[in-house]
Coordinates of C-alpha atoms in Angstrom, one line a residue:
X1 CA -17.2 -12.9 -13.9
X2 CA -17.3 -11.0 -10.5
X3 CA -20.2 -8.6 -10.0
X4 CA -18.1 -5.6 -11.0
X5 CA -15.5 -7.6 -13.0
X6 CA -11.7 -7.8 -12.7
X7 CA -9.1 -6.3 -15.0
X8 CA -7.5 -8.8 -17.3
X9 CA -4.5 -10.4 -15.7
X10 CA -5.4 -9.0 -12.3
X11 CA -6.0 -12.4 -10.6
X12 CA -2.7 -13.5 -9.1
X13 CA -1.4 -17.0 -9.5
X14 CA -1.7 -19.1 -6.4
X15 CA 1.7 -20.4 -5.3
X16 CA 1.7 -24.0 -4.3
X17 CA 3.6 -24.0 -1.0
X18 CA 1.6 -23.4 2.2
X19 CA -2.0 -24.1 3.3
X20 CA -4.6 -23.3 0.6
X21 CA -6.6 -21.0 2.8
X22 CA -3.5 -18.8 3.3
X23 CA -2.7 -18.7 -0.4
X24 CA -6.3 -17.7 -1.1
X25 CA -6.2 -15.1 1.6
X26 CA -3.0 -13.6 0.2
X27 CA -4.5 -13.6 -3.4
X28 CA -7.7 -11.8 -2.2
X29 CA -5.7 -9.3 -0.1
X30 CA -3.6 -8.4 -3.1
X31 CA -6.6 -7.9 -5.3
X32 CA -8.1 -5.6 -2.6
X33 CA -4.9 -3.7 -2.0
X34 CA -4.4 -3.0 -5.7
X35 CA -8.1 -2.1 -6.0
X36 CA -8.7 -4.7 -8.6
X37 CA -11.5 -5.4 -6.2
X38 CA -12.9 -2.0 -5.4
X39 CA -14.2 -0.7 -2.0
X40 CA -17.8 -1.6 -1.7
X41 CA -17.7 -4.3 -4.3
X42 CA -19.8 -7.4 -3.6
X43 CA -17.7 -10.5 -3.2
X44 CA -19.4 -13.7 -4.3
X45 CA -17.8 -16.9 -2.9
X46 CA -18.6 -19.0 -6.0
X47 CA -17.2 -16.4 -8.4
X48 CA -14.0 -15.9 -6.4
X49 CA -13.5 -19.6 -6.2
X50 CA -13.9 -19.9 -9.9
X51 CA -11.4 -17.2 -10.6
X52 CA -8.8 -18.7 -8.3
X53 CA -9.5 -22.3 -9.3
X54 CA -10.4 -23.5 -5.8
X55 CA -13.4 -24.7 -3.9
X56 CA -15.6 -22.3 -1.9
X57 CA -14.4 -23.4 1.5
X58 CA -10.9 -21.7 1.4
X59 CA -12.6 -18.6 0.0
X60 CA -15.0 -18.6 2.8
X61 CA -12.2 -18.9 5.4
X62 CA -10.2 -16.2 3.7
X63 CA -13.2 -13.8 3.7
X64 CA -13.7 -14.4 7.4
X65 CA -10.1 -13.6 8.1
X66 CA -10.3 -10.5 5.9
X67 CA -13.4 -9.5 7.8
X68 CA -11.6 -9.8 11.1
X69 CA -8.7 -7.7 9.8
X70 CA -11.1 -5.0 8.5
X71 CA -10.6 -5.5 4.7
X72 CA -14.0 -7.1 4.1
X73 CA -17.4 -6.4 5.6
X74 CA -19.7 -9.5 6.2
X75 CA -23.3 -8.3 6.1
X76 CA -26.1 -10.6 7.4
X77 CA -28.3 -11.8 4.5
X78 CA -26.3 -9.8 2.0
X79 CA -22.8 -11.4 1.9
X80 CA -19.3 -10.1 1.7
X81 CA -18.2 -6.7 0.5
X82 CA -14.9 -5.0 0.2
X83 CA -14.6 -2.5 3.1
X84 CA -15.1 1.1 2.3
X85 CA -12.7 3.1 4.5
X86 CA -14.1 6.1 6.3
X87 CA -12.4 9.5 6.3
X88 CA -11.5 9.0 9.9
X89 CA -9.9 5.6 9.3
X90 CA -7.8 7.0 6.4
X91 CA -6.7 10.0 8.4
X92 CA -5.7 7.9 11.4
X93 CA -3.6 5.5 9.3
X94 CA -1.9 8.1 7.2
X95 CA -1.1 10.2 10.3
X96 CA 0.6 7.2 11.8
X97 CA 2.4 6.6 8.6
X98 CA 3.8 10.1 8.7
X99 CA 5.2 9.5 12.2
X100 CA 6.9 6.2 11.2
X101 CA 8.2 7.4 7.9
X102 CA 9.6 10.7 9.3
X103 CA 11.6 8.8 11.9
X104 CA 12.8 6.3 9.3
X105 CA 14.1 9.1 7.1
X106 CA 16.0 10.6 10.0
X107 CA 17.6 7.3 10.9
X108 CA 18.4 6.6 7.2
X109 CA 20.2 9.9 7.0
X110 CA 22.3 8.8 9.9
X111 CA 23.0 5.2 8.8
X112 CA 22.7 4.9 5.0
X113 CA 25.7 3.8 3.1
X114 CA 26.6 4.5 -0.6
X115 CA 25.2 1.1 -1.7
X116 CA 21.8 1.9 -0.1
X117 CA 21.7 5.3 -1.7
X118 CA 22.4 3.8 -5.1
X119 CA 19.4 1.5 -4.6
X120 CA 17.2 4.6 -3.8
X121 CA 18.6 6.3 -7.0
X122 CA 17.7 3.2 -9.1
X123 CA 14.2 3.1 -7.7
X124 CA 13.8 6.8 -8.4
X125 CA 14.8 6.3 -12.0
X126 CA 12.3 3.5 -12.5
X127 CA 9.6 5.5 -10.8
X128 CA 10.1 8.4 -13.1
X129 CA 9.8 6.1 -16.1
X130 CA 6.6 4.6 -14.7
X131 CA 5.1 8.1 -14.3
X132 CA 6.1 9.0 -17.9
X133 CA 4.5 5.8 -19.1
X134 CA 1.4 6.5 -17.0
X135 CA 1.8 3.1 -15.4
X136 CA 0.0 3.6 -12.2
X137 CA 0.4 0.0 -10.9
X138 CA 4.2 0.2 -11.4
X139 CA 4.4 3.6 -9.8
X140 CA 2.5 2.4 -6.7
X141 CA 4.7 -0.7 -6.4
X142 CA 7.9 1.4 -6.9
X143 CA 6.7 4.0 -4.3
X144 CA 6.3 1.1 -1.8
X145 CA 9.8 -0.1 -2.7
X146 CA 11.2 3.3 -2.2
X147 CA 9.7 3.8 1.3
X148 CA 10.5 0.2 2.2
X149 CA 14.2 0.8 1.3
X150 CA 14.4 3.9 3.5
X151 CA 12.8 1.9 6.3
X152 CA 15.5 -0.8 5.8
X153 CA 18.3 1.8 5.7
X154 CA 17.0 3.2 9.0
X155 CA 18.2 0.0 10.7
X156 CA 15.5 -0.2 13.4
X157 CA 13.8 -3.6 13.4
X158 CA 11.0 -2.5 15.7
X159 CA 10.2 0.5 13.5
X160 CA 10.3 -1.7 10.4
X161 CA 7.9 -4.2 12.0
X162 CA 5.4 -1.4 12.8
X163 CA 5.7 0.0 9.3
X164 CA 5.1 -3.4 7.8
X165 CA 1.8 -3.6 9.7
X166 CA 0.4 -0.6 7.9
X167 CA 2.2 -1.0 4.5
X168 CA -0.6 -2.7 2.7
X169 CA -3.2 -0.2 3.9
X170 CA -0.9 2.6 2.8
X171 CA -0.7 1.1 -0.7
X172 CA -4.5 0.8 -0.6
X173 CA -5.0 4.5 0.2
X174 CA -2.1 5.6 -2.1
X175 CA -3.4 3.8 -5.3
X176 CA -6.3 6.2 -6.0
X177 CA -4.1 9.3 -5.7
X178 CA -1.0 7.9 -7.5
X179 CA -1.8 9.5 -10.8
X180 CA -2.7 12.8 -9.1
X181 CA 0.6 12.9 -7.2
X182 CA 2.4 11.8 -10.3
X183 CA 5.8 13.3 -11.0
X184 CA 5.7 15.6 -8.0
X185 CA 5.9 12.6 -5.6
X186 CA 9.1 11.5 -7.3
X187 CA 10.5 15.1 -7.2
X188 CA 10.0 14.8 -3.4
X189 CA 11.7 11.4 -3.4
X190 CA 14.7 13.0 -5.2
X191 CA 14.9 15.7 -2.5
X192 CA 14.9 13.0 0.2
X193 CA 17.7 11.1 -1.4
X194 CA 19.8 14.3 -1.4
X195 CA 19.1 14.9 2.3
X196 CA 20.0 11.4 3.2
X197 CA 23.1 11.5 1.1
X198 CA 24.1 14.8 2.9
X199 CA 23.4 13.0 6.2
X200 CA 21.1 15.9 7.1
X201 CA 18.8 14.3 9.6
X202 CA 16.6 17.3 10.3
X203 CA 16.1 18.0 6.6
X204 CA 15.3 14.4 5.8
X205 CA 12.8 14.3 8.6
X206 CA 11.1 17.5 7.5
X207 CA 10.9 16.4 3.8
X208 CA 9.5 13.0 4.6
X209 CA 6.9 14.6 6.9
X210 CA 5.8 17.0 4.1
X211 CA 5.8 14.2 1.6
X212 CA 3.5 11.9 3.5
X213 CA 1.3 14.9 4.4
X214 CA 0.9 15.7 0.7
X215 CA -0.4 12.1 0.2
X216 CA -2.8 12.4 3.1
X217 CA -4.2 15.7 1.8
X218 CA -4.5 14.3 -1.7
X219 CA -6.5 11.4 -0.5
X220 CA -8.9 13.6 1.4
X221 CA -9.2 16.0 -1.5
X222 CA -10.0 13.1 -3.9
X223 CA -12.7 11.8 -1.7
X224 CA -14.4 15.2 -1.5
X225 CA -14.2 15.9 -5.3

């Protein structure tokens, strides 16, 4: 077992294609993003290797890469720990997310077709079911799908590339407030769909900005509670 344990079924299966170090990296990043590995948790190479069914070398390489990217802190004479984001880090990322998502909503209102809107409606329905079932993991995943679909409907490849760079960190910050945001988040999603359907670019932009700001404030409120 890891020092703080892992939820049953949390360890992802390693897919065979690709270099082992990359697969281990993706597995550990997924565990961190979903908070199966909590901020501040001690990461022991031998324990991680045992969970993933690999040797310690690819785990060591993955931890070094995660350290470079800011997901893991390597402390001399202590080992590796999941990074604990500061208030400033969270605020900066979620502020950038607001800018990207608001522009995506505006462009989606301009370009979305009926098929795209139907996909948003389907994700909305699944999201409401996840909230009713108190399935936080599903709600977080569906929230990411909803925003990714709006980004796709925006039709701007550069914007999508920038959003992809922050997507996993957004999930990381959103997970602890997903239950707190609950059904209200999906009410806001429904309002965005209506604005996009009406091709109201100004309204879609404003709603998305408010929506992402609510998440940012919820994150800060949680950390101070």
